[in-house]
Backbone as ProteinMPNN parsed JSONL, in Angstrom:
{"seq_chain_A": "EGRDQLYWKTIKAFQYVYEHHLDEVDWFMKADDDTFVLLENLRYFLSNYSSEQPIYFGHRFSPFVKQGYMSGGAGYVLSKEALRRFVEGFRTGQCTHFTSTEDVGMGTCMEAMKVEAGDTRDKYKRESFQAFSPETHLIRKLYKRELWYTSYDYYHTESGPQCCSDLSITFHYVDTSTMYELEYYAHHLRPYGYQYRYNPDA", "coords_chain_A": {"N_chain_A": [[2.413, 13.687, -19.77], [2.516, 15.358, -16.542], [0.472, 17.565, -14.407], [-1.993, 17.754, -15.497], [-2.733, 15.351, -16.517], [-3.076, 13.663, -14.432], [-5.339, 12.551, -13.181], [-6.099, 10.735, -15.247], [-3.919, 9.02, -15.212], [-4.137, 8.051, -12.583], [-6.556, 6.633, -12.722], [-5.892, 4.661, -14.645], [-3.826, 3.399, -13.263], [-5.128, 2.279, -10.949], [-6.905, 0.58, -12.274], [-5.172, -1.226, -13.416], [-3.876, -2.338, -11.123], [-6.228, -3.516, -10.084], [-6.694, -5.455, -11.885], [-4.376, -7.109, -11.845], [-3.379, -7.397, -9.234], [-5.286, -7.649, -7.213], [-6.061, -9.727, -5.365], [-3.926, -9.854, -3.743], [-3.476, -8.068, -1.663], [-5.311, -6.058, 0.844], [-5.93, -3.393, 1.111], [-5.562, -0.297, -0.762], [-3.414, 2.277, -1.668], [-3.011, 5.627, -2.738], [-0.495, 7.965, -3.206], [1.386, 11.169, -3.373], [4.724, 11.796, -4.655], [5.861, 13.514, -2.896], [4.83, 13.031, -0.525], [4.92, 12.012, 2.815], [4.826, 8.967, 4.41], [3.582, 7.179, 7.22], [3.772, 3.965, 7.622], [3.322, 2.149, 9.704], [1.492, 3.368, 11.268], [-0.661, 3.681, 9.501], [-1.3, 1.007, 9.007], [-2.113, 0.295, 11.632], [-4.398, 1.996, 11.862], [-6.207, 1.124, 9.823], [-6.72, -1.481, 10.821], [-8.906, -1.381, 12.254], [-11.051, -1.631, 10.549], [-12.918, -3.381, 7.924], [-11.795, -4.586, 4.926], [-13.696, -5.344, 3.116], [-15.716, -3.564, 3.243], [-17.314, -0.785, 1.72], [-15.422, 1.811, 1.556], [-13.352, 4.704, 1.735], [-10.301, 6.519, 2.701], [-8.714, 9.529, 3.891], [-7.417, 12.881, 3.883], [-10.041, 14.899, 4.463], [-11.874, 17.01, 2.254], [-14.279, 19.579, 1.64], [-15.698, 20.989, -0.569], [-17.517, 20.786, -3.875], [-18.166, 17.887, -3.849], [-20.741, 16.182, -2.414], [-20.507, 14.475, -0.108], [-17.976, 15.127, 0.585], [-14.499, 14.9, -0.316], [-11.298, 13.146, -0.675], [-8.224, 14.693, -0.155], [-5.793, 14.733, -2.683], [-3.067, 15.157, -2.39], [-2.442, 14.649, 0.261], [-2.684, 11.985, 0.287], [-4.613, 8.931, -0.136], [-6.572, 6.032, 0.818], [-7.9, 3.131, -0.51], [-10.431, 0.721, 0.213], [-10.634, -2.812, -0.547], [-13.166, -3.361, -1.593], [-13.958, -0.717, -2.237], [-12.162, -0.313, -4.344], [-13.064, -2.221, -6.181], [-15.53, -1.157, -6.75], [-14.858, 1.287, -7.835], [-13.541, 0.54, -10.342], [-15.656, -0.718, -11.509], [-17.402, 1.309, -11.784], [-16.207, 2.899, -13.963], [-16.325, 0.913, -15.938], [-19.089, 0.656, -16.443], [-19.901, 3.208, -16.877], [-20.815, 4.869, -14.995], [-18.995, 6.373, -13.757], [-16.751, 8.784, -14.961], [-14.077, 10.365, -16.815], [-14.112, 13.343, -16.165], [-12.802, 15.574, -15.41], [-9.663, 17.169, -14.983], [-8.691, 17.363, -12.393], [-7.626, 15.402, -10.131], [-8.307, 14.421, -7.437], [-10.879, 15.508, -6.952], [-12.2, 14.261, -8.994], [-11.986, 11.555, -8.356], [-13.321, 11.525, -5.781], [-15.862, 12.259, -6.629], [-16.537, 9.936, -8.177], [-16.355, 7.905, -6.19], [-18.544, 8.718, -4.463], [-20.67, 8.494, -6.453], [-20.631, 5.678, -6.574], [-21.383, 4.865, -4.17], [-19.474, 4.68, -2.188], [-18.149, 5.143, 0.946], [-16.968, 8.152, 2.439], [-14.539, 8.147, 4.686], [-13.917, 8.99, 8.172], [-11.022, 10.124, 9.382], [-9.961, 11.129, 11.7], [-8.57, 11.206, 15.047], [-9.518, 10.122, 18.493], [-9.448, 12.562, 19.709], [-10.241, 14.337, 17.904], [-8.354, 15.119, 16.097], [-6.488, 15.437, 13.18], [-5.329, 12.721, 10.984], [-4.35, 12.249, 8.364], [-2.414, 14.579, 6.774], [-2.51, 17.554, 5.005], [-0.509, 19.349, 4.491], [3.028, 20.074, 5.292], [4.755, 19.039, 8.383], [5.727, 21.502, 9.566], [4.093, 23.51, 8.508], [1.559, 22.962, 9.644], [2.045, 22.756, 12.373], [3.595, 25.069, 13.134], [3.859, 27.56, 11.648], [1.906, 30.232, 10.192], [-0.531, 29.939, 7.581], [0.481, 30.639, 4.219], [-0.579, 33.245, 1.858], [-1.226, 31.899, -0.559], [-1.995, 29.546, 0.335], [-4.339, 29.717, 1.681], [-6.755, 28.805, 0.688], [-7.105, 26.445, 1.976], [-8.402, 26.588, 4.428], [-11.147, 26.974, 3.81], [-11.647, 24.702, 2.386], [-11.165, 22.577, 4.094], [-12.812, 19.918, 5.664], [-13.473, 19.398, 8.245], [-12.528, 21.547, 9.717], [-10.149, 21.825, 11.243], [-7.699, 22.463, 13.853], [-4.86, 24.688, 13.938], [-1.354, 24.472, 14.999], [-0.152, 22.719, 17.988], [-2.393, 21.038, 18.423], [-3.204, 20.191, 15.976], [-2.712, 17.804, 14.856], [-2.904, 14.276, 14.844], [-1.344, 12.115, 17.305], [-0.804, 9.659, 16.176], [-0.414, 10.201, 13.429], [-0.614, 9.766, 9.906], [0.124, 10.573, 7.302], [2.084, 13.313, 5.766], [2.139, 16.002, 3.667], [3.732, 17.817, 0.818], [6.456, 17.5, 1.536], [9.8, 17.998, 1.387], [13.001, 16.615, -0.086], [15.023, 16.604, 1.868], [13.619, 16.968, 4.305], [12.189, 14.601, 4.254], [14.114, 12.646, 5.106], [14.706, 13.61, 7.555], [12.157, 13.313, 8.939], [11.929, 10.599, 8.797], [14.042, 9.702, 10.416], [13.207, 10.928, 12.921], [10.781, 9.558, 13.278], [11.442, 6.811, 13.302], [13.786, 6.338, 14.626], [14.777, 8.085, 16.682], [14.562, 8.307, 20.149], [13.575, 9.468, 23.223], [15.192, 8.881, 26.26], [13.821, 6.889, 28.787], [11.235, 7.868, 28.364], [7.718, 7.657, 28.593], [5.202, 6.682, 26.657], [2.522, 8.796, 26.097], [-0.018, 8.545, 25.073], [-2.715, 6.464, 24.614], [-4.197, 4.92, 22.223], [-6.155, 3.041, 22.237], [-7.614, 3.232, 24.509]], "CA_chain_A": [[2.836, 13.842, -18.426], [2.11, 16.711, -15.983], [-0.738, 17.584, -13.539], [-3.363, 17.65, -16.314], [-2.88, 13.845, -16.841], [-2.971, 12.935, -13.159], [-6.43, 11.686, -12.934], [-6.001, 9.535, -16.08], [-2.778, 8.075, -14.608], [-4.667, 7.428, -11.319], [-7.547, 5.764, -13.166], [-5.186, 3.398, -15.207], [-3.078, 2.625, -12.227], [-6.099, 1.43, -10.132], [-7.44, -0.536, -13.112], [-3.984, -2.21, -13.459], [-3.886, -2.998, -9.759], [-7.416, -4.339, -9.874], [-6.529, -6.657, -12.787], [-3.162, -7.922, -11.689], [-2.978, -7.509, -7.772], [-6.482, -7.475, -6.388], [-6.076, -10.66, -4.268], [-2.591, -9.867, -2.978], [-3.598, -7.111, -0.5], [-6.686, -5.693, 1.241], [-6.138, -2.02, 0.934], [-4.825, 0.23, -1.936], [-3.066, 3.613, -1.422], [-2.313, 6.509, -3.724], [0.199, 9.205, -2.585], [2.313, 11.81, -4.208], [6.119, 11.551, -4.371], [6.358, 14.449, -1.782], [4.039, 12.745, 0.661], [5.667, 11.064, 3.834], [3.821, 8.047, 4.938], [3.993, 6.313, 8.276], [3.043, 2.798, 7.292], [2.877, 1.476, 10.839], [0.293, 4.074, 11.752], [-1.639, 3.29, 8.545], [-1.759, -0.377, 9.379], [-2.874, 0.318, 12.838], [-5.7, 2.69, 11.625], [-6.955, 0.161, 9.01], [-7.028, -2.694, 11.566], [-10.266, -1.211, 12.797], [-11.999, -1.64, 9.444], [-12.886, -4.466, 7.046], [-11.559, -4.299, 3.518], [-14.995, -5.609, 2.312], [-16.593, -2.374, 3.441], [-17.035, 0.164, 0.552], [-15.038, 3.024, 2.272], [-11.922, 5.2, 1.572], [-9.875, 7.321, 3.796], [-7.682, 10.462, 3.662], [-7.798, 14.14, 4.511], [-11.38, 15.194, 3.707], [-12.189, 18.274, 1.746], [-15.713, 19.855, 1.517], [-16.494, 21.495, -1.773], [-17.641, 20.008, -5.083], [-18.734, 16.573, -3.693], [-21.674, 16.222, -1.315], [-19.958, 13.766, 1.128], [-16.589, 15.49, 0.613], [-13.609, 14.089, -1.091], [-9.993, 13.138, -0.06], [-7.02, 15.327, -0.797], [-4.873, 13.872, -3.426], [-1.633, 15.345, -1.944], [-2.203, 13.969, 1.589], [-2.851, 10.456, 0.049], [-5.841, 8.288, 0.245], [-6.508, 4.586, 0.653], [-9.244, 2.425, -0.77], [-10.69, -0.745, 0.59], [-10.785, -3.698, -1.704], [-14.439, -3.147, -2.154], [-13.945, 0.529, -2.909], [-11.429, -0.423, -5.654], [-14.028, -2.929, -7.038], [-16.597, -0.258, -7.202], [-14.235, 2.301, -8.819], [-13.318, -0.042, -11.619], [-17.013, -1.039, -12.06], [-17.94, 2.582, -12.285], [-15.741, 3.196, -15.243], [-16.834, -0.111, -16.832], [-20.535, 0.911, -16.639], [-20.051, 4.56, -17.357], [-21.168, 5.672, -13.846], [-17.791, 7.279, -13.468], [-16.128, 9.334, -16.216], [-13.0, 11.316, -16.735], [-14.841, 14.606, -16.495], [-11.977, 16.687, -14.858], [-8.245, 16.902, -14.751], [-8.43, 17.426, -10.973], [-7.681, 13.938, -9.726], [-8.99, 14.03, -6.171], [-12.265, 15.703, -7.113], [-12.715, 13.194, -9.927], [-11.932, 10.311, -7.502], [-14.445, 11.791, -4.767], [-17.149, 12.135, -7.362], [-16.831, 8.553, -8.509], [-16.678, 7.183, -4.973], [-19.87, 9.015, -4.06], [-21.644, 7.823, -7.229], [-20.584, 4.191, -6.394], [-21.782, 4.587, -2.796], [-18.287, 4.353, -1.313], [-18.15, 6.123, 2.037], [-15.828, 8.957, 2.741], [-14.382, 7.849, 6.155], [-13.301, 9.984, 9.056], [-9.704, 9.661, 9.841], [-9.538, 11.861, 12.928], [-8.555, 10.428, 16.277], [-10.594, 10.411, 19.324], [-9.466, 13.932, 20.15], [-10.626, 15.067, 16.658], [-7.12, 15.578, 15.38], [-6.306, 14.803, 11.696], [-4.267, 11.723, 10.711], [-3.782, 12.652, 6.969], [-2.152, 16.044, 6.635], [-2.464, 18.175, 3.641], [0.803, 20.112, 4.423], [4.165, 19.586, 6.052], [4.608, 19.285, 9.844], [6.06, 22.916, 9.829], [2.925, 24.342, 8.202], [0.452, 22.567, 10.479], [2.31, 23.006, 13.722], [4.325, 26.174, 13.57], [3.658, 28.874, 10.922], [0.507, 30.457, 9.545], [-0.638, 29.652, 6.114], [0.809, 31.738, 3.357], [-1.796, 33.551, 1.115], [-1.461, 31.013, -1.573], [-2.477, 28.361, 1.004], [-5.534, 30.102, 2.561], [-7.958, 28.09, 0.291], [-7.284, 25.214, 2.781], [-9.348, 26.913, 5.54], [-12.423, 26.822, 3.3], [-11.829, 23.365, 1.843], [-11.096, 21.587, 5.206], [-14.157, 19.427, 6.029], [-13.602, 19.48, 9.683], [-11.978, 22.798, 10.198], [-9.247, 21.433, 12.323], [-6.858, 23.549, 14.362], [-3.35, 24.826, 13.719], [-0.541, 24.372, 16.305], [0.077, 21.292, 18.449], [-3.521, 20.111, 18.408], [-3.606, 19.937, 14.578], [-2.312, 16.51, 14.185], [-2.867, 13.084, 15.704], [-0.101, 11.333, 17.64], [-0.572, 8.584, 15.172], [-0.648, 10.822, 12.125], [-0.307, 8.747, 8.812], [0.792, 11.276, 6.209], [2.273, 14.7, 5.708], [2.252, 16.401, 2.266], [4.68, 18.963, 0.578], [7.726, 17.26, 2.216], [10.99, 17.958, 0.442], [13.879, 15.508, 0.109], [15.821, 16.688, 3.136], [12.632, 16.72, 5.425], [11.839, 13.245, 4.239], [15.123, 12.023, 5.851], [14.464, 14.083, 9.011], [10.998, 12.647, 9.457], [12.289, 9.114, 8.868], [14.874, 9.654, 11.641], [12.362, 11.197, 14.042], [9.758, 8.589, 13.555], [11.882, 5.434, 13.455], [15.149, 6.101, 15.346], [15.021, 8.951, 17.823], [13.749, 7.85, 21.227], [14.0, 10.048, 24.447], [15.442, 7.883, 27.246], [12.836, 6.836, 29.874], [9.973, 8.51, 28.11], [6.688, 6.728, 28.543], [4.263, 7.205, 25.662], [1.376, 9.495, 26.848], [-1.334, 8.32, 24.388], [-3.234, 5.121, 24.375], [-5.3, 5.006, 21.253], [-7.233, 1.939, 22.449], [-8.3, 3.47, 25.822]], "C_chain_A": [[2.328, 15.15, -17.821], [0.875, 16.525, -15.191], [-1.942, 17.311, -14.269], [-3.625, 16.24, -16.66], [-3.007, 13.105, -15.594], [-4.186, 12.052, -12.935], [-6.517, 10.417, -13.952], [-4.945, 8.512, -15.608], [-3.356, 7.365, -13.403], [-5.664, 6.34, -11.779], [-6.917, 4.459, -13.756], [-4.45, 2.663, -14.227], [-3.969, 1.783, -11.395], [-6.754, 0.304, -11.1], [-6.379, -1.489, -13.292], [-3.884, -3.006, -12.188], [-5.021, -3.966, -9.565], [-7.196, -5.702, -10.671], [-5.437, -7.629, -12.391], [-2.846, -8.116, -10.042], [-4.089, -7.526, -6.848], [-6.494, -8.453, -5.151], [-4.793, -10.785, -3.465], [-2.612, -9.111, -1.613], [-5.02, -6.692, -0.262], [-6.961, -4.098, 0.951], [-5.167, -1.42, -0.155], [-4.612, 1.752, -1.739], [-2.488, 4.322, -2.65], [-1.814, 7.711, -3.004], [1.059, 9.872, -3.527], [3.774, 11.488, -3.818], [6.587, 12.553, -3.324], [5.356, 14.301, -0.601], [4.794, 11.672, 1.581], [4.613, 10.266, 4.453], [4.416, 7.253, 6.106], [3.189, 5.029, 8.214], [2.516, 2.044, 8.551], [1.566, 2.015, 11.346], [-0.917, 3.775, 10.749], [-2.242, 1.975, 8.917], [-2.654, -0.47, 10.659], [-4.316, 0.905, 12.596], [-6.641, 1.709, 10.88], [-7.297, -1.117, 9.737], [-8.298, -2.557, 12.122], [-11.413, -1.455, 11.755], [-11.818, -2.971, 8.624], [-12.669, -3.934, 5.56], [-12.711, -4.531, 2.588], [-16.049, -4.483, 2.375], [-16.299, -1.38, 2.348], [-16.715, 1.514, 1.398], [-13.583, 3.377, 1.732], [-11.665, 6.332, 2.591], [-8.795, 8.327, 3.256], [-7.93, 11.702, 4.364], [-8.982, 14.703, 3.729], [-11.635, 16.661, 3.469], [-13.622, 18.385, 1.594], [-16.31, 20.191, 0.227], [-16.619, 20.416, -2.908], [-18.32, 18.623, -4.955], [-19.498, 16.577, -2.391], [-21.116, 15.641, 0.058], [-18.513, 14.244, 1.367], [-15.722, 14.499, -0.227], [-12.128, 14.123, -0.4], [-8.947, 13.838, -0.873], [-6.101, 14.393, -1.397], [-3.469, 13.914, -2.802], [-1.494, 14.631, -0.607], [-2.328, 12.521, 1.485], [-4.117, 9.986, 0.525], [-5.69, 6.831, 0.066], [-7.876, 4.029, 0.497], [-9.248, 1.028, -0.352], [-10.756, -1.535, -0.692], [-12.099, -3.489, -2.36], [-14.585, -1.85, -2.749], [-13.234, 0.405, -4.242], [-12.305, -1.152, -6.603], [-15.011, -1.953, -7.7], [-16.083, 0.861, -8.193], [-14.008, 1.787, -10.097], [-14.652, -0.388, -12.261], [-17.649, 0.243, -12.579], [-17.474, 3.04, -13.611], [-16.152, 2.116, -16.265], [-18.269, 0.271, -17.295], [-20.848, 2.308, -17.09], [-20.646, 5.43, -16.205], [-20.186, 6.632, -13.378], [-17.174, 7.582, -14.813], [-14.989, 10.186, -15.83], [-13.514, 12.697, -17.086], [-13.89, 15.894, -16.129], [-10.462, 16.244, -14.772], [-7.82, 16.88, -13.268], [-8.614, 16.092, -10.322], [-8.477, 13.663, -8.418], [-10.446, 14.396, -6.194], [-12.939, 14.616, -7.995], [-12.891, 11.883, -9.097], [-13.163, 10.421, -6.528], [-15.753, 11.64, -5.438], [-17.53, 10.75, -7.708], [-17.139, 7.74, -7.267], [-18.072, 7.499, -4.443], [-20.871, 8.4, -5.016], [-21.716, 6.359, -7.025], [-20.875, 3.868, -4.903], [-20.639, 4.029, -1.977], [-18.138, 5.515, -0.272], [-16.973, 6.819, 2.184], [-15.537, 8.998, 4.257], [-13.665, 8.986, 6.88], [-12.134, 9.422, 9.715], [-9.174, 10.343, 11.152], [-9.455, 10.859, 14.09], [-9.606, 10.747, 17.245], [-10.531, 11.804, 19.895], [-9.812, 14.896, 19.051], [-9.477, 15.722, 15.983], [-6.908, 14.833, 14.167], [-5.13, 13.806, 11.752], [-3.594, 11.854, 9.368], [-3.542, 14.055, 6.939], [-1.841, 16.521, 5.323], [-1.198, 19.015, 3.387], [1.819, 19.52, 5.199], [3.98, 19.729, 7.467], [4.791, 20.815, 10.116], [4.788, 23.686, 9.692], [1.801, 24.192, 9.293], [0.807, 22.938, 11.952], [2.939, 24.428, 14.114], [3.925, 27.486, 12.953], [2.201, 29.001, 10.382], [0.609, 30.193, 8.059], [-0.258, 30.83, 5.335], [-0.517, 32.089, 2.469], [-2.152, 32.53, 0.083], [-2.033, 29.673, -1.026], [-3.855, 28.568, 1.649], [-6.806, 29.294, 1.977], [-8.143, 26.881, 1.224], [-8.314, 25.442, 3.831], [-10.846, 26.713, 5.067], [-12.737, 25.532, 2.759], [-11.905, 22.424, 2.929], [-12.463, 21.258, 5.685], [-14.468, 19.616, 7.432], [-13.163, 20.692, 10.359], [-11.204, 22.616, 11.414], [-8.275, 22.539, 12.75], [-5.504, 23.597, 13.788], [-2.646, 24.642, 15.095], [-0.588, 22.888, 16.764], [-1.148, 20.35, 18.371], [-4.095, 19.885, 16.911], [-3.573, 18.455, 14.189], [-2.3, 15.401, 15.223], [-1.472, 12.691, 16.067], [0.142, 10.26, 16.781], [-0.929, 9.042, 13.765], [0.033, 9.724, 11.118], [0.536, 9.42, 7.695], [1.003, 12.743, 6.434], [2.601, 15.011, 4.193], [3.211, 17.7, 2.115], [5.941, 18.772, 1.477], [8.783, 17.141, 1.249], [11.921, 16.82, 0.897], [14.529, 15.484, 1.501], [14.843, 16.401, 4.332], [12.187, 15.275, 5.41], [12.812, 12.431, 5.16], [14.982, 12.388, 7.382], [13.362, 13.327, 9.63], [11.219, 11.163, 9.711], [13.092, 8.94, 10.163], [13.996, 9.85, 12.878], [11.309, 10.078, 14.401], [10.22, 7.166, 13.77], [13.201, 5.255, 14.307], [15.292, 6.912, 16.642], [14.028, 8.52, 18.993], [14.355, 8.578, 22.576], [14.034, 8.871, 25.585], [14.53, 8.016, 28.41], [11.497, 7.345, 29.599], [8.952, 7.351, 27.959], [5.619, 7.378, 27.715], [2.901, 7.593, 26.346], [0.032, 9.078, 26.253], [-1.623, 6.896, 24.029], [-4.4, 5.131, 23.425], [-6.489, 4.076, 21.426], [-7.992, 2.239, 23.789], [-9.642, 4.21, 25.523]], "O_chain_A": [[1.759, 15.972, -18.539], [0.255, 15.463, -15.254], [-2.866, 16.69, -13.743], [-4.74, 15.947, -17.093], [-3.048, 11.878, -15.68], [-4.04, 10.899, -12.529], [-6.912, 9.308, -13.595], [-5.151, 7.298, -15.639], [-3.092, 6.178, -13.212], [-5.613, 5.224, -11.263], [-7.327, 3.345, -13.43], [-4.397, 1.434, -14.272], [-3.62, 0.633, -11.129], [-7.079, -0.789, -10.635], [-6.726, -2.67, -13.324], [-3.816, -4.235, -12.215], [-4.869, -5.048, -8.998], [-7.46, -6.813, -10.212], [-5.569, -8.838, -12.585], [-2.067, -9.002, -9.691], [-3.824, -7.412, -5.651], [-6.882, -8.059, -4.051], [-4.615, -11.683, -2.642], [-1.93, -9.436, -0.641], [-5.877, -6.953, -1.106], [-8.063, -3.665, 0.616], [-4.101, -1.978, -0.415], [-5.611, 2.465, -1.65], [-1.686, 3.808, -3.429], [-2.55, 8.397, -2.294], [1.49, 9.223, -4.48], [4.009, 10.953, -2.734], [7.727, 12.408, -2.883], [5.083, 15.227, 0.163], [5.212, 10.611, 1.118], [3.621, 10.786, 4.965], [5.532, 6.737, 6.041], [2.054, 4.984, 8.69], [1.464, 1.406, 8.515], [0.672, 1.287, 11.778], [-2.058, 3.642, 11.194], [-3.448, 1.817, 9.112], [-3.683, -1.141, 10.743], [-5.303, 0.353, 13.081], [-7.776, 1.511, 11.314], [-8.176, -1.825, 9.245], [-8.86, -3.584, 12.501], [-12.591, -1.471, 12.111], [-10.749, -3.582, 8.628], [-13.301, -2.982, 5.1], [-12.752, -4.034, 1.463], [-17.068, -4.475, 1.685], [-15.128, -1.138, 2.056], [-17.626, 2.204, 1.855], [-12.78, 2.521, 1.36], [-12.544, 6.949, 3.192], [-8.072, 8.021, 2.308], [-8.606, 11.673, 5.393], [-8.918, 14.941, 2.522], [-11.611, 17.462, 4.404], [-14.254, 17.343, 1.418], [-17.397, 19.696, -0.072], [-15.974, 19.367, -2.908], [-19.005, 18.218, -5.895], [-18.944, 16.945, -1.355], [-21.247, 16.224, 1.134], [-17.886, 13.769, 2.314], [-16.172, 13.469, -0.73], [-11.825, 15.049, 0.353], [-8.794, 13.628, -2.076], [-5.66, 13.411, -0.8], [-2.781, 12.899, -2.691], [-0.444, 14.031, -0.377], [-2.112, 11.82, 2.473], [-4.688, 10.528, 1.472], [-4.842, 6.369, -0.698], [-8.834, 4.357, 1.197], [-8.297, 0.262, -0.505], [-10.915, -0.982, -1.78], [-12.167, -3.44, -3.588], [-15.296, -1.762, -3.75], [-13.698, 0.998, -5.216], [-12.336, -0.777, -7.775], [-15.265, -1.924, -8.904], [-16.734, 1.271, -9.155], [-14.256, 2.534, -11.043], [-14.752, -0.349, -13.487], [-18.313, 0.28, -13.615], [-18.291, 3.555, -14.375], [-16.311, 2.469, -17.434], [-18.563, 0.186, -18.487], [-21.925, 2.574, -17.624], [-20.946, 6.604, -16.426], [-20.497, 7.598, -12.681], [-17.093, 6.72, -15.688], [-14.897, 10.68, -14.706], [-13.348, 13.152, -18.218], [-14.17, 17.037, -16.49], [-10.132, 15.086, -14.517], [-6.721, 16.432, -12.939], [-9.743, 15.723, -9.997], [-9.254, 12.71, -8.374], [-11.24, 13.714, -5.547], [-14.055, 14.158, -7.75], [-13.923, 11.221, -9.207], [-13.962, 9.486, -6.469], [-16.663, 10.99, -4.924], [-18.693, 10.372, -7.572], [-18.088, 6.956, -7.272], [-18.746, 6.572, -3.993], [-21.852, 7.823, -4.548], [-22.774, 5.78, -7.271], [-20.643, 2.749, -4.445], [-20.781, 3.081, -1.206], [-18.021, 6.687, -0.628], [-15.916, 6.198, 2.076], [-16.165, 9.744, 5.008], [-12.94, 9.795, 6.301], [-12.174, 8.446, 10.466], [-8.049, 10.098, 11.586], [-10.145, 9.839, 14.123], [-10.511, 11.528, 16.951], [-11.497, 12.223, 20.533], [-9.703, 16.111, 19.214], [-9.621, 16.774, 15.36], [-7.146, 13.625, 14.143], [-4.125, 14.005, 12.434], [-2.397, 11.597, 9.242], [-4.524, 14.782, 7.09], [-1.01, 15.973, 4.598], [-0.863, 19.342, 2.249], [1.56, 18.474, 5.794], [3.098, 20.496, 7.853], [3.997, 21.356, 10.885], [4.401, 24.427, 10.596], [1.215, 25.168, 9.76], [-0.07, 23.391, 12.688], [2.815, 24.882, 15.252], [3.672, 28.449, 13.677], [1.459, 28.04, 10.177], [1.666, 30.227, 7.428], [-0.611, 31.949, 5.706], [-1.428, 31.264, 2.391], [-3.342, 32.308, -0.138], [-2.481, 28.81, -1.781], [-4.453, 27.6, 2.119], [-7.794, 29.129, 2.692], [-9.243, 26.329, 1.269], [-9.076, 24.518, 4.115], [-11.69, 26.322, 5.873], [-13.91, 25.183, 2.631], [-12.659, 21.46, 2.796], [-13.224, 22.145, 6.073], [-15.592, 19.956, 7.802], [-13.429, 20.845, 11.552], [-11.512, 23.15, 12.48], [-8.08, 23.487, 11.988], [-5.04, 22.622, 13.198], [-3.268, 24.659, 16.157], [-0.996, 21.984, 16.036], [-1.032, 19.129, 18.274], [-5.234, 19.473, 16.69], [-4.306, 17.975, 13.325], [-1.768, 15.554, 16.322], [-0.529, 12.88, 15.299], [1.31, 9.905, 16.62], [-1.643, 8.365, 13.025], [0.973, 8.99, 11.422], [1.532, 8.865, 7.231], [0.252, 13.384, 7.17], [3.327, 14.235, 3.571], [3.438, 18.477, 3.043], [6.429, 19.724, 2.087], [8.732, 16.293, 0.357], [11.766, 16.185, 1.94], [14.56, 14.46, 2.184], [15.208, 15.676, 5.257], [11.831, 14.747, 6.464], [12.335, 11.595, 5.927], [15.13, 11.561, 8.282], [13.525, 12.746, 10.703], [10.758, 10.586, 10.695], [12.775, 8.037, 10.937], [14.033, 9.027, 13.792], [11.028, 9.746, 15.552], [9.487, 6.37, 14.357], [13.612, 4.139, 14.626], [15.89, 6.427, 17.602], [12.821, 8.403, 18.78], [15.49, 8.3, 22.962], [13.102, 8.09, 25.777], [14.425, 9.093, 28.997], [10.637, 7.292, 30.479], [9.204, 6.305, 27.36], [5.171, 8.485, 28.014], [2.274, 6.8, 27.05], [-0.99, 9.26, 26.915], [-0.909, 6.233, 23.276], [-5.529, 5.349, 23.862], [-7.586, 4.257, 20.898], [-8.932, 1.518, 24.123], [-10.394, 4.521, 26.447]]}, "name": "protein", "num_of_chains": 1, "seq": "EGRDQLYWKTIKAFQYVYEHHLDEVDWFMKADDDTFVLLENLRYFLSNYSSEQPIYFGHRFSPFVKQGYMSGGAGYVLSKEALRRFVEGFRTGQCTHFTSTEDVGMGTCMEAMKVEAGDTRDKYKRESFQAFSPETHLIRKLYKRELWYTSYDYYHTESGPQCCSDLSITFHYVDTSTMYELEYYAHHLRPYGYQYRYNPDA"}
């Protein structure tokens, strides 16, 4: 157990899903237990893509992999074709367990198998998969231990209210209490008479 085994567990989990559940769904998501996911927004986002396209989505980081790779903590989602290629890569030896850093390993395999790293920003270039909590992105400056993010972030998105899409899909580093808060804000709280300002299809 532990972080050093994360990529092995991810590999085995995707191989198991491929063998036992491939034809049950079209998209396959990996997220941490401290990642908050808005499934309604994820479904809407994916409705614009075919699961037969070799592509995967998440919060894109820039180093180590030419096309970039998706942050493990923010969660990422593979199309059915991306999952097929991932499993095939390990079967043929084109992909290997060369690192304990799960998201870098995944990104390296995706690139080797010609799976596209998709852009998940909205039409205003705001991120949909968030590498940190809402508080971090919206309100406070990054702590010193988090400054790596500014050099890793593929698109160099803003902090503050323009950080995050109105149809954000994930937030990472969300503790238990904040999970309940986000669930309430997302699915229960409604300002009376408010008309939604953002039409994603316009």
